[in-house]
mmCIF file of C-alpha atoms and ligand atoms in Angstrom:
data_model
loop_
_atom_site.group_PDB
_atom_site.id
_atom_site.type_symbol
_atom_site.label_atom_id
_atom_site.label_comp_id
_atom_site.label_asym_id
_atom_site.label_seq_id
_atom_site.Cartn_x
_atom_site.Cartn_y
_atom_site.Cartn_z
ATOM 1 C CA UNK K 9 9.063 -17.468 -9.221
ATOM 2 C CA UNK K 10 7.588 -14.637 -7.821
ATOM 3 C CA UNK K 11 4.072 -16.528 -6.559
ATOM 4 C CA UNK K 12 4.231 -18.219 -3.235
ATOM 5 C CA UNK K 13 1.772 -20.472 -2.603
ATOM 6 C CA UNK K 14 3.566 -22.754 -0.592
ATOM 7 C CA UNK K 15 1.555 -25.299 1.732
ATOM 8 C CA UNK K 16 3.301 -25.982 5.118
ATOM 9 C CA UNK K 17 0.550 -26.922 7.427
ATOM 10 C CA UNK K 18 0.393 -23.148 8.470
ATOM 11 C CA UNK K 19 -1.502 -19.778 7.273
ATOM 12 C CA UNK K 20 -1.014 -16.320 8.022
ATOM 13 C CA UNK K 21 -4.121 -15.061 9.456
ATOM 14 C CA UNK K 22 -4.928 -11.013 9.400
ATOM 15 C CA UNK K 23 -5.780 -10.878 13.023
ATOM 16 C CA UNK K 24 -6.425 -6.938 13.369
ATOM 17 C CA UNK K 25 -5.758 -4.002 11.196
ATOM 18 C CA UNK K 26 -5.072 -0.148 11.914
ATOM 19 C CA UNK K 27 -4.131 2.971 10.547
ATOM 20 C CA UNK K 28 -2.890 6.635 11.309
ATOM 21 C CA UNK K 29 -3.441 10.181 8.515
ATOM 22 C CA UNK K 30 -2.503 12.940 10.064
ATOM 23 C CA UNK K 31 -4.509 15.856 11.358
ATOM 24 C CA UNK K 32 -3.745 18.289 7.890
ATOM 25 C CA UNK K 33 -5.631 18.165 4.999
ATOM 26 C CA UNK K 34 -4.558 20.048 1.818
ATOM 27 C CA UNK K 35 -7.406 20.567 -0.767
ATOM 28 C CA UNK K 36 -6.751 20.369 -4.702
ATOM 29 C CA UNK K 37 -7.780 24.612 -4.067
ATOM 30 C CA UNK K 38 -4.987 25.143 -1.780
ATOM 31 C CA UNK K 39 -2.563 23.647 -3.741
ATOM 32 C CA UNK K 40 -3.912 26.222 -6.631
ATOM 33 C CA UNK K 41 -2.339 28.544 -4.864
ATOM 34 C CA UNK K 42 1.451 26.701 -4.972
ATOM 35 C CA UNK K 43 1.566 26.045 -8.462
ATOM 36 C CA UNK K 44 -0.149 26.340 -12.107
ATOM 37 C CA UNK K 45 -3.057 23.819 -11.742
ATOM 38 C CA UNK K 46 -6.576 23.355 -10.787
ATOM 39 C CA UNK K 47 -9.105 21.072 -8.467
ATOM 40 C CA UNK K 48 -11.000 19.896 -12.121
ATOM 41 C CA UNK K 49 -7.157 19.053 -13.696
ATOM 42 C CA UNK K 50 -6.637 17.073 -10.705
ATOM 43 C CA UNK K 51 -9.684 15.147 -9.999
ATOM 44 C CA UNK K 52 -10.040 14.614 -13.354
ATOM 45 C CA UNK K 53 -6.466 13.047 -14.037
ATOM 46 C CA UNK K 54 -6.420 11.295 -10.766
ATOM 47 C CA UNK K 55 -9.431 11.300 -8.696
ATOM 48 C CA UNK K 56 -7.685 13.152 -5.895
ATOM 49 C CA UNK K 57 -9.652 15.412 -3.969
ATOM 50 C CA UNK K 58 -7.564 16.387 -0.702
ATOM 51 C CA UNK K 59 -4.381 14.394 0.511
ATOM 52 C CA UNK K 60 -3.037 14.458 4.710
ATOM 53 C CA UNK K 61 0.221 16.104 5.331
ATOM 54 C CA UNK K 62 2.458 15.233 8.326
ATOM 55 C CA UNK K 63 3.253 17.615 10.940
ATOM 56 C CA UNK K 64 6.684 19.388 11.177
ATOM 57 C CA UNK K 65 8.639 16.734 12.955
ATOM 58 C CA UNK K 66 5.941 14.170 12.519
ATOM 59 C CA UNK K 67 8.201 11.078 10.993
ATOM 60 C CA UNK K 68 6.903 7.659 9.381
ATOM 61 C CA UNK K 69 8.318 5.949 12.074
ATOM 62 C CA UNK K 70 5.497 8.296 14.258
ATOM 63 C CA UNK K 71 2.923 7.283 11.790
ATOM 64 C CA UNK K 72 3.830 3.629 11.904
ATOM 65 C CA UNK K 73 3.722 3.388 15.780
ATOM 66 C CA UNK K 74 0.287 5.167 15.955
ATOM 67 C CA UNK K 75 -1.549 2.576 13.216
ATOM 68 C CA UNK K 76 0.624 -0.542 15.222
ATOM 69 C CA UNK K 77 -1.511 0.639 18.361
ATOM 70 C CA UNK K 78 -4.644 0.556 16.324
ATOM 71 C CA UNK K 79 -3.661 -2.816 15.029
ATOM 72 C CA UNK K 80 -2.648 -4.085 18.415
ATOM 73 C CA UNK K 81 -5.860 -2.482 20.212
ATOM 74 C CA UNK K 82 -7.997 -4.120 17.691
ATOM 75 C CA UNK K 83 -6.793 -7.449 18.193
ATOM 76 C CA UNK K 84 -6.726 -7.209 22.204
ATOM 77 C CA UNK K 85 -2.863 -7.844 21.957
ATOM 78 C CA UNK K 86 -0.251 -6.231 23.979
ATOM 79 C CA UNK K 87 3.172 -4.612 22.050
ATOM 80 C CA UNK K 88 4.708 -8.315 23.865
ATOM 81 C CA UNK K 89 2.809 -10.502 21.942
ATOM 82 C CA UNK K 90 4.339 -9.794 18.615
ATOM 83 C CA UNK K 91 7.793 -11.414 17.440
ATOM 84 C CA UNK K 92 8.349 -9.517 14.150
ATOM 85 C CA UNK K 93 7.676 -6.054 12.924
ATOM 86 C CA UNK K 94 8.459 -5.222 8.723
ATOM 87 C CA UNK K 95 7.319 -2.042 7.936
ATOM 88 C CA UNK K 96 7.164 -0.766 4.358
ATOM 89 C CA UNK K 97 8.626 2.428 3.616
ATOM 90 C CA UNK K 98 10.618 4.423 0.990
ATOM 91 C CA UNK K 99 10.401 7.502 3.538
ATOM 92 C CA UNK K 100 12.814 5.994 6.570
ATOM 93 C CA UNK K 101 13.156 8.613 9.476
ATOM 94 C CA UNK K 102 17.188 7.924 9.085
ATOM 95 C CA UNK K 103 18.592 5.994 6.470
ATOM 96 C CA UNK K 104 19.498 3.696 9.040
ATOM 97 C CA UNK K 105 18.735 1.666 11.298
ATOM 98 C CA UNK K 106 15.107 0.794 9.863
ATOM 99 C CA UNK K 107 11.634 2.650 11.040
ATOM 100 C CA UNK K 108 11.076 -1.321 12.215
ATOM 101 C CA UNK K 109 13.159 -1.659 15.411
ATOM 102 C CA UNK K 110 11.704 1.844 16.779
ATOM 103 C CA UNK K 111 8.125 0.730 16.453
ATOM 104 C CA UNK K 112 9.560 -2.449 17.872
ATOM 105 C CA UNK K 113 10.883 -0.608 20.894
ATOM 106 C CA UNK K 114 7.967 1.535 21.379
ATOM 107 C CA UNK K 115 5.309 -0.624 21.309
ATOM 108 C CA UNK K 116 7.313 -3.038 23.560
ATOM 109 C CA UNK K 117 7.523 -6.030 21.068
ATOM 110 C CA UNK K 118 9.290 -9.354 21.813
ATOM 111 C CA UNK K 119 12.875 -9.239 20.429
ATOM 112 C CA UNK K 120 12.531 -11.036 17.165
ATOM 113 C CA UNK K 121 12.877 -9.690 12.988
ATOM 114 C CA UNK K 122 12.880 -6.137 12.774
ATOM 115 C CA UNK K 123 13.351 -4.606 9.591
ATOM 116 C CA UNK K 124 11.917 -2.815 6.703
ATOM 117 C CA UNK K 125 11.308 -3.304 3.161
ATOM 118 C CA UNK K 126 11.998 -0.999 0.033
ATOM 119 C CA UNK K 127 9.515 -1.304 -2.971
ATOM 120 C CA UNK K 128 7.419 1.978 -2.828
ATOM 121 C CA UNK K 129 4.317 1.782 -3.713
ATOM 122 C CA UNK K 130 4.486 -1.868 -4.011
ATOM 123 C CA UNK K 131 5.952 -1.978 -0.656
ATOM 124 C CA UNK K 132 2.709 -3.341 1.369
ATOM 125 C CA UNK K 133 2.195 -6.018 -0.953
ATOM 126 C CA UNK K 134 6.010 -6.883 -0.299
ATOM 127 C CA UNK K 135 5.774 -6.819 3.030
ATOM 128 C CA UNK K 136 2.992 -9.134 3.204
ATOM 129 C CA UNK K 137 4.783 -12.073 1.242
ATOM 130 C CA UNK K 138 7.927 -11.534 3.043
ATOM 131 C CA UNK K 139 5.871 -12.200 6.655
ATOM 132 C CA UNK K 140 4.305 -14.617 5.275
ATOM 133 C CA UNK K 141 6.748 -16.716 4.155
ATOM 134 C CA UNK K 142 8.442 -16.477 7.667
ATOM 135 C CA UNK K 143 5.093 -17.214 8.958
ATOM 136 C CA UNK K 144 4.519 -20.540 7.015
ATOM 137 C CA UNK K 145 7.999 -21.657 7.477
ATOM 138 C CA UNK K 146 7.804 -20.884 11.221
ATOM 139 C CA UNK K 147 10.372 -18.111 11.854
ATOM 140 C CA UNK K 148 7.760 -15.985 13.674
ATOM 141 C CA UNK K 149 4.566 -16.563 14.940
ATOM 142 C CA UNK K 150 2.862 -12.729 14.910
ATOM 143 C CA UNK K 151 4.043 -9.931 12.318
ATOM 144 C CA UNK K 152 2.790 -6.768 12.413
ATOM 145 C CA UNK K 153 3.076 -5.619 8.866
ATOM 146 C CA UNK K 154 2.875 -1.456 8.310
ATOM 147 C CA UNK K 155 3.139 0.586 5.198
ATOM 148 C CA UNK K 156 4.106 4.052 6.253
ATOM 149 C CA UNK K 157 5.279 7.290 4.236
ATOM 150 C CA UNK K 158 6.093 10.808 4.499
ATOM 151 C CA UNK K 159 5.599 11.029 0.662
ATOM 152 C CA UNK K 160 5.781 14.906 1.514
ATOM 153 C CA UNK K 161 9.288 14.662 2.474
ATOM 154 C CA UNK K 162 10.424 13.547 -0.980
ATOM 155 C CA UNK K 163 7.993 15.953 -2.995
ATOM 156 C CA UNK K 164 9.237 19.346 -5.075
ATOM 157 C CA UNK K 165 6.296 21.522 -4.108
ATOM 158 C CA UNK K 166 7.144 23.304 -7.244
ATOM 159 C CA UNK K 167 7.024 20.391 -9.659
ATOM 160 C CA UNK K 168 2.936 20.556 -10.502
ATOM 161 C CA UNK K 169 3.382 17.119 -12.266
ATOM 162 C CA UNK K 170 4.137 15.144 -9.238
ATOM 163 C CA UNK K 171 3.198 17.507 -5.843
ATOM 164 C CA UNK K 172 -0.405 17.252 -6.578
ATOM 165 C CA UNK K 173 -0.504 13.292 -6.126
ATOM 166 C CA UNK K 174 0.904 12.030 -2.879
ATOM 167 C CA UNK K 175 -0.403 12.287 0.415
ATOM 168 C CA UNK K 176 1.351 11.288 4.098
ATOM 169 C CA UNK K 177 -0.422 8.209 6.083
ATOM 170 C CA UNK K 178 0.389 4.580 7.808
ATOM 171 C CA UNK K 179 -1.410 1.444 7.863
ATOM 172 C CA UNK K 180 -1.202 -1.684 9.375
ATOM 173 C CA UNK K 181 -2.228 -5.244 9.777
ATOM 174 C CA UNK K 182 -1.209 -7.955 12.291
ATOM 175 C CA UNK K 183 -0.477 -11.241 10.999
ATOM 176 C CA UNK K 184 -0.686 -14.672 13.056
ATOM 177 C CA UNK K 185 0.549 -18.333 12.454
ATOM 178 C CA UNK K 186 -2.791 -20.322 12.689
ATOM 179 C CA UNK K 187 -2.996 -24.121 11.862
ATOM 180 C CA UNK K 188 -4.243 -24.449 7.831
ATOM 181 C CA UNK K 189 -7.093 -25.939 7.131
ATOM 182 C CA UNK K 190 -8.582 -28.454 5.064
ATOM 183 C CA UNK K 191 -11.327 -26.350 3.627
ATOM 184 C CA UNK K 192 -8.803 -25.040 1.029
ATOM 185 C CA UNK K 193 -9.749 -21.219 -0.407
ATOM 186 C CA UNK K 194 -12.633 -20.859 2.181
ATOM 187 C CA UNK K 195 -10.214 -21.142 5.006
ATOM 188 C CA UNK K 196 -8.986 -17.616 6.178
ATOM 189 C CA UNK K 197 -4.910 -16.689 5.327
ATOM 190 C CA UNK K 198 -2.799 -15.255 2.850
ATOM 191 C CA UNK K 199 -3.275 -18.121 0.340
ATOM 192 C CA UNK K 200 -0.691 -16.405 -2.696
ATOM 193 C CA UNK K 201 1.681 -13.426 -2.670
ATOM 194 C CA UNK K 202 2.398 -12.376 -6.623
ATOM 195 C CA UNK K 203 5.440 -10.081 -7.113
ATOM 196 C CA UNK K 204 7.817 -8.959 -9.383
ATOM 197 C CA UNK K 205 9.880 -5.949 -10.833
ATOM 198 C CA UNK K 206 11.229 -4.976 -13.466
ATOM 199 C CA UNK K 207 14.724 -2.701 -13.130
ATOM 200 C CA UNK K 208 15.255 -1.866 -16.586
ATOM 201 C CA UNK K 209 12.342 0.461 -15.761
ATOM 202 C CA UNK K 210 13.957 2.056 -12.752
ATOM 203 C CA UNK K 211 14.338 5.363 -14.441
ATOM 204 C CA UNK K 212 10.591 5.776 -15.086
ATOM 205 C CA UNK K 213 9.972 6.766 -11.212
ATOM 206 C CA UNK K 214 12.702 7.832 -8.548
ATOM 207 C CA UNK K 215 13.888 10.252 -6.273
ATOM 208 C CA UNK K 216 17.024 12.230 -7.674
ATOM 209 C CA UNK K 217 18.527 11.402 -4.731
ATOM 210 C CA UNK K 218 19.846 8.964 -1.838
ATOM 211 C CA UNK K 219 22.631 8.895 0.606
ATOM 212 C CA UNK K 220 25.412 7.402 -1.902
ATOM 213 C CA UNK K 221 24.602 9.897 -4.410
ATOM 214 C CA UNK K 222 24.010 13.188 -3.496
ATOM 215 C CA UNK K 223 23.965 12.896 0.052
ATOM 216 C CA UNK K 224 20.196 14.039 0.543
ATOM 217 C CA UNK K 225 17.171 11.989 0.014
ATOM 218 C CA UNK K 226 16.008 13.924 -3.330
ATOM 219 C CA UNK K 227 12.649 14.577 -4.973
ATOM 220 C CA UNK K 228 9.868 12.363 -7.066
ATOM 221 C CA UNK K 229 10.818 12.545 -10.684
ATOM 222 C CA UNK K 230 8.110 10.448 -12.792
ATOM 223 C CA UNK K 231 7.092 9.752 -16.557
ATOM 224 C CA UNK K 232 3.603 9.982 -15.155
ATOM 225 C CA UNK K 233 1.938 8.774 -18.742
ATOM 226 C CA UNK K 234 4.813 5.732 -18.719
ATOM 227 C CA UNK K 235 3.878 4.645 -15.418
ATOM 228 C CA UNK K 236 0.196 4.720 -15.996
ATOM 229 C CA UNK K 237 0.504 2.625 -19.468
ATOM 230 C CA UNK K 238 2.802 0.011 -17.684
ATOM 231 C CA UNK K 239 0.647 0.055 -13.985
ATOM 232 C CA UNK K 240 -2.465 -0.872 -15.885
ATOM 233 C CA UNK K 241 -0.767 -3.890 -18.104
ATOM 234 C CA UNK K 242 1.082 -5.166 -14.961
ATOM 235 C CA UNK K 243 -2.057 -4.948 -12.474
ATOM 236 C CA UNK K 244 -4.098 -6.761 -15.141
ATOM 237 C CA UNK K 245 -1.730 -9.404 -15.864
ATOM 238 C CA UNK K 246 -0.868 -9.913 -11.660
ATOM 239 C CA UNK K 247 -4.692 -9.969 -10.494
ATOM 240 C CA UNK K 248 -5.233 -12.427 -13.361
ATOM 241 C CA UNK K 249 -2.292 -14.763 -12.571
ATOM 242 C CA UNK K 250 -3.762 -14.765 -8.522
ATOM 243 C CA UNK K 251 -6.946 -15.987 -9.026
ATOM 244 C CA UNK K 252 -5.554 -18.590 -11.891
ATOM 245 C CA UNK K 253 -3.042 -19.831 -8.924
ATOM 246 C CA UNK K 254 -5.888 -20.494 -6.647
ATOM 247 C CA UNK K 255 -8.197 -21.865 -9.210
ATOM 248 C CA UNK K 256 -11.174 -18.978 -8.373
ATOM 249 C CA UNK K 257 -12.508 -16.149 -10.959
ATOM 250 C CA UNK K 258 -13.633 -12.718 -10.154
ATOM 251 C CA UNK K 259 -17.044 -13.616 -9.396
ATOM 252 C CA UNK K 260 -15.103 -15.627 -6.053
ATOM 253 C CA UNK K 261 -13.925 -12.360 -4.783
ATOM 254 C CA UNK K 262 -15.636 -10.389 -2.410
ATOM 255 C CA UNK K 263 -13.452 -7.193 -2.450
ATOM 256 C CA UNK K 264 -10.607 -5.720 -5.019
ATOM 257 C CA UNK K 265 -8.341 -3.347 -2.451
ATOM 258 C CA UNK K 266 -5.638 -1.887 -4.816
ATOM 259 C CA UNK K 267 -2.907 0.517 -4.304
ATOM 260 C CA UNK K 268 -4.781 4.318 -4.238
ATOM 261 C CA UNK K 269 -2.485 6.123 -7.187
ATOM 262 C CA UNK K 270 -4.646 6.921 -9.920
ATOM 263 C CA UNK K 271 -9.002 6.505 -10.409
ATOM 264 C CA UNK K 272 -8.753 5.631 -13.509
ATOM 265 C CA UNK K 273 -5.679 2.505 -12.936
ATOM 266 C CA UNK K 274 -7.935 1.468 -10.197
ATOM 267 C CA UNK K 275 -10.982 1.555 -12.660
ATOM 268 C CA UNK K 276 -8.974 0.130 -15.258
ATOM 269 C CA UNK K 277 -8.288 -3.127 -13.336
ATOM 270 C CA UNK K 278 -12.295 -3.337 -12.180
ATOM 271 C CA UNK K 279 -13.193 -3.732 -15.698
ATOM 272 C CA UNK K 280 -10.519 -6.340 -16.729
ATOM 273 C CA UNK K 281 -11.814 -8.452 -13.830
ATOM 274 C CA UNK K 282 -15.502 -7.120 -14.919
ATOM 275 C CA UNK K 283 -15.899 -6.388 -11.130
ATOM 276 C CA UNK K 284 -18.514 -3.844 -10.554
ATOM 277 C CA UNK K 285 -16.851 -0.952 -8.651
ATOM 278 C CA UNK K 286 -19.087 -1.265 -5.802
ATOM 279 C CA UNK K 287 -16.692 -4.293 -4.750
ATOM 280 C CA UNK K 288 -13.799 -1.696 -4.777
ATOM 281 C CA UNK K 289 -12.219 -0.127 -1.669
ATOM 282 C CA UNK K 290 -11.740 3.390 -2.986
ATOM 283 C CA UNK K 291 -10.049 5.964 -0.640
ATOM 284 C CA UNK K 292 -7.842 7.982 -3.186
ATOM 285 C CA UNK K 293 -10.030 10.780 -3.343
ATOM 286 C CA UNK K 294 -9.008 11.792 0.544
ATOM 287 C CA UNK K 295 -5.525 10.371 0.853
ATOM 288 C CA UNK K 296 -4.161 10.842 -2.390
ATOM 289 C CA UNK K 297 -1.446 8.083 -3.320
ATOM 290 C CA UNK K 298 0.409 7.265 0.075
ATOM 291 C CA UNK K 299 2.509 4.835 -1.848
ATOM 292 C CA UNK K 300 3.356 1.791 0.948
ATOM 293 C CA UNK K 301 0.541 3.303 3.074
ATOM 294 C CA UNK K 302 -2.074 3.104 0.970
ATOM 295 C CA UNK K 303 -2.933 -0.260 0.841
ATOM 296 C CA UNK K 304 -3.214 -0.823 4.383
ATOM 297 C CA UNK K 305 -4.987 2.610 4.828
ATOM 298 C CA UNK K 306 -8.041 1.540 2.673
ATOM 299 C CA UNK K 307 -8.097 -2.008 4.254
ATOM 300 C CA UNK K 308 -8.827 -0.368 7.738
ATOM 301 C CA UNK K 309 -11.202 1.558 6.697
ATOM 302 C CA UNK K 310 -12.801 -0.582 5.083
ATOM 303 C CA UNK K 311 -13.037 -3.161 7.954
ATOM 304 C CA UNK K 312 -13.796 -0.055 10.675
ATOM 305 C CA UNK K 313 -16.838 0.769 8.324
ATOM 306 C CA UNK K 314 -17.610 -2.850 8.051
ATOM 307 C CA UNK K 315 -17.289 -3.008 4.433
ATOM 308 C CA UNK K 316 -15.091 -5.744 4.838
ATOM 309 C CA UNK K 317 -16.067 -8.500 7.329
ATOM 310 C CA UNK K 318 -14.484 -11.653 8.511
ATOM 311 C CA UNK K 319 -14.281 -14.268 5.813
ATOM 312 C CA UNK K 320 -14.474 -11.874 2.620
ATOM 313 C CA UNK K 321 -12.214 -12.895 -0.287
ATOM 314 C CA UNK K 322 -9.687 -10.125 -0.869
ATOM 315 C CA UNK K 323 -7.509 -9.343 -3.601
ATOM 316 C CA UNK K 324 -4.951 -6.945 -2.611
ATOM 317 C CA UNK K 325 -2.660 -5.016 -5.806
ATOM 318 C CA UNK K 326 -0.565 -2.405 -6.479
ATOM 319 C CA UNK K 327 2.593 -1.312 -8.258
ATOM 320 C CA UNK K 328 5.298 1.615 -8.064
ATOM 321 C CA UNK K 329 8.700 2.758 -8.603
ATOM 322 C CA UNK K 330 11.359 -0.061 -9.913
ATOM 323 C CA UNK K 331 9.178 -0.780 -11.894
ATOM 324 C CA UNK K 332 7.428 -3.222 -8.864
ATOM 325 C CA UNK K 333 3.808 -4.347 -8.995
ATOM 326 C CA UNK K 334 2.436 -6.878 -7.029
ATOM 327 C CA UNK K 335 -1.034 -8.809 -5.656
ATOM 328 C CA UNK K 336 -2.026 -11.099 -2.760
ATOM 329 C CA UNK K 337 -5.167 -13.032 -2.522
ATOM 330 C CA UNK K 338 -6.299 -13.281 1.307
ATOM 331 C CA UNK K 339 -9.178 -14.541 3.227
ATOM 332 C CA UNK K 340 -10.070 -12.095 5.857
HETATM 333 N N1 ACO Z 430 -1.744 20.519 -13.551
HETATM 334 C C1 ACO Z 430 -2.572 20.957 -14.522
HETATM 335 N N2 ACO Z 430 -1.987 20.760 -15.442
HETATM 336 C C2 ACO Z 430 -0.879 19.780 -15.538
HETATM 337 C C3 ACO Z 430 -0.609 19.000 -14.101
HETATM 338 C C4 ACO Z 430 -0.830 19.773 -13.123
HETATM 339 N N3 ACO Z 430 -0.984 19.344 -11.742
HETATM 340 N N4 ACO Z 430 0.511 18.404 -14.086
HETATM 341 C C5 ACO Z 430 0.304 17.906 -15.828
HETATM 342 N N5 ACO Z 430 -0.266 18.886 -15.985
HETATM 343 C C6 ACO Z 430 -0.309 19.126 -17.639
HETATM 344 C C7 ACO Z 430 1.181 18.552 -18.387
HETATM 345 O O1 ACO Z 430 2.182 19.624 -18.211
HETATM 346 C C8 ACO Z 430 0.808 18.005 -19.850
HETATM 347 O O2 ACO Z 430 0.463 19.633 -20.456
HETATM 348 P P1 ACO Z 430 0.848 19.579 -22.224
HETATM 349 O O3 ACO Z 430 0.226 18.600 -22.752
HETATM 350 O O4 ACO Z 430 0.991 20.692 -22.214
HETATM 351 O O5 ACO Z 430 2.271 19.365 -22.083
HETATM 352 C C9 ACO Z 430 -1.033 17.608 -19.241
HETATM 353 O O6 ACO Z 430 -0.813 18.259 -18.331
HETATM 354 C C10 ACO Z 430 -0.870 16.499 -19.514
HETATM 355 O O7 ACO Z 430 -0.507 15.855 -19.008
HETATM 356 P P2 ACO Z 430 0.232 14.255 -18.819
HETATM 357 O O8 ACO Z 430 1.591 13.936 -18.063
HETATM 358 O O9 ACO Z 430 -0.273 13.594 -20.073
HETATM 359 O O10 ACO Z 430 -1.252 13.601 -18.143
HETATM 360 P P3 ACO Z 430 -2.141 12.165 -17.886
HETATM 361 O O11 ACO Z 430 -3.001 12.088 -18.303
HETATM 362 O O12 ACO Z 430 -1.062 11.174 -17.969
HETATM 363 O O13 ACO Z 430 -2.028 12.013 -16.074
HETATM 364 C C11 ACO Z 430 -0.997 11.604 -13.694
HETATM 365 C C12 ACO Z 430 -0.826 12.545 -15.441
HETATM 366 C C13 ACO Z 430 -2.235 11.643 -13.275
HETATM 367 C C14 ACO Z 430 0.289 11.850 -13.463
HETATM 368 C C15 ACO Z 430 -0.851 10.136 -14.704
HETATM 369 O O14 ACO Z 430 0.027 9.684 -15.875
HETATM 370 C C16 ACO Z 430 -0.989 8.858 -13.693
HETATM 371 O O15 ACO Z 430 -1.487 8.597 -12.690
HETATM 372 N N6 ACO Z 430 0.221 8.350 -14.498
HETATM 373 C C17 ACO Z 430 1.059 7.199 -13.040
HETATM 374 C C18 ACO Z 430 0.968 7.422 -11.404
HETATM 375 C C19 ACO Z 430 1.392 5.965 -10.926
HETATM 376 O O16 ACO Z 430 0.554 5.348 -10.715
HETATM 377 N N7 ACO Z 430 2.379 5.911 -10.568
HETATM 378 C C20 ACO Z 430 2.410 4.639 -9.352
HETATM 379 C C21 ACO Z 430 2.875 4.895 -8.086
HETATM 380 S S1 ACO Z 430 3.845 6.197 -7.063
HETATM 381 C C22 ACO Z 430 5.009 5.457 -6.621
HETATM 382 O O17 ACO Z 430 5.349 4.096 -6.881
HETATM 383 C C23 ACO Z 430 5.919 6.164 -5.999
#
C-alpha cells in the first residue's frame, strides 16, 4: 500500500522553499570538447543545454545547507524553529553520518529527527512522503525536506551516454503541522503521496561501486532506452493514481512539477494528462538532471518567479534508479 492519504486532523503545509545552484556552468559545447557528442544530440534527446557543476571541495551538504538557509529566510524562521531534517540524496558527503545531521547542526536546528533518504531521483518525493507521515502522526512539527546532489561525483566523464545528462544542486521546503481544515482538496498541505519501487529493475540504473562492494562510490551505469520506456509508463500510472485518489481531474491542477530528467518524458506525462506545457515547470534545459534536487529546485524557481502562488494545486512526480517512482499532490 504505497498510497498515503490518511486523515489525522493535521496537514503538512509547505511554508517556504529555497534552493542553491553552484556557480560553474558547463554547457553542451563545453562537453563537446570532452567526449564525442554534440549540443544538437544532447538537446534533441534530452532538452538539456547546460548544467551546474559543484566547485572543488563543495559538497552535497554545503549545497543542502545553502538551500535550507534560503527556505528559512523565506519563512522568517530560525534554525531552532525546525525539529526535523530529512535530506534526499544519493551522493552524501560521507557514507555516514547522514547529510541531514550536518544540516541540522549548521543551521542550529533543535534536537529532533535528522536522516537521509536514498531513492535516487525519486528521493525528494519519498522524503516528502516520509516527512508528511511524521507530521500527520505528531512526531515532528516543522521539517526541512531537502533534495541535494553532487551528481558530478558519480559521473564517468568519459561515458558520453551518461555524463551529458546530470548536474549538481539543492532544493528545500519547510513543512509545518497545521490543523486540517474541512475544505478537503481546497485546503493547503500535502493531500496524498504515492510511492513505489520495483527492485527487479535495479540493474537498469546503478553505480558500479559502494562501501560494501568496491569501497568507492562508483559511477552511473544506465540502460537509457529501457529506463526511458519505464519512466513514461510509471509516470502516467502514478499521476492517474494521484488524481483518482483525490477525486479530481488534471483540469483541477494549476502546475505539474516533474522530476527534470528528460524533456521528452516530461512532455509525454503532460500529454497523458492533457495538460498544456504552460502548466508544467521546466528547468531541465538549464539544470540537467539533478536527481533528488530537481523537483525542489524547480519548485523554488517557480515560487520565486511568482508562477506558483499560494493556494495553487501542484502535482509533483518523479522516477529514478531502483527503479523507484512516485507522486505527491500538494496545495501550496
Ligand atoms: N552524444 C552523441 N551520441 C550519443 C550520446 C551522446 N552523448 N550518447 C549516446 N549516443 C548514441 C548511442 O551510442 C546510440 O548510437 P547507436 O545508435 O550507433 O548505437 C545513439 O546515440 C542512440 O542512443 P540511445 O541510448 O538509444 O538514445 P535515446 O534516444 O534513448 O536517448 C537518453 C538517450 C537521453 C539517455 C534517454 O534514453 C533517456 O533520457 N533515458 C532516461 C534517463 C532517465 O530518465 N533517467 C531517470 C532518472 S536518472 C537517476 O535515477 C539517477
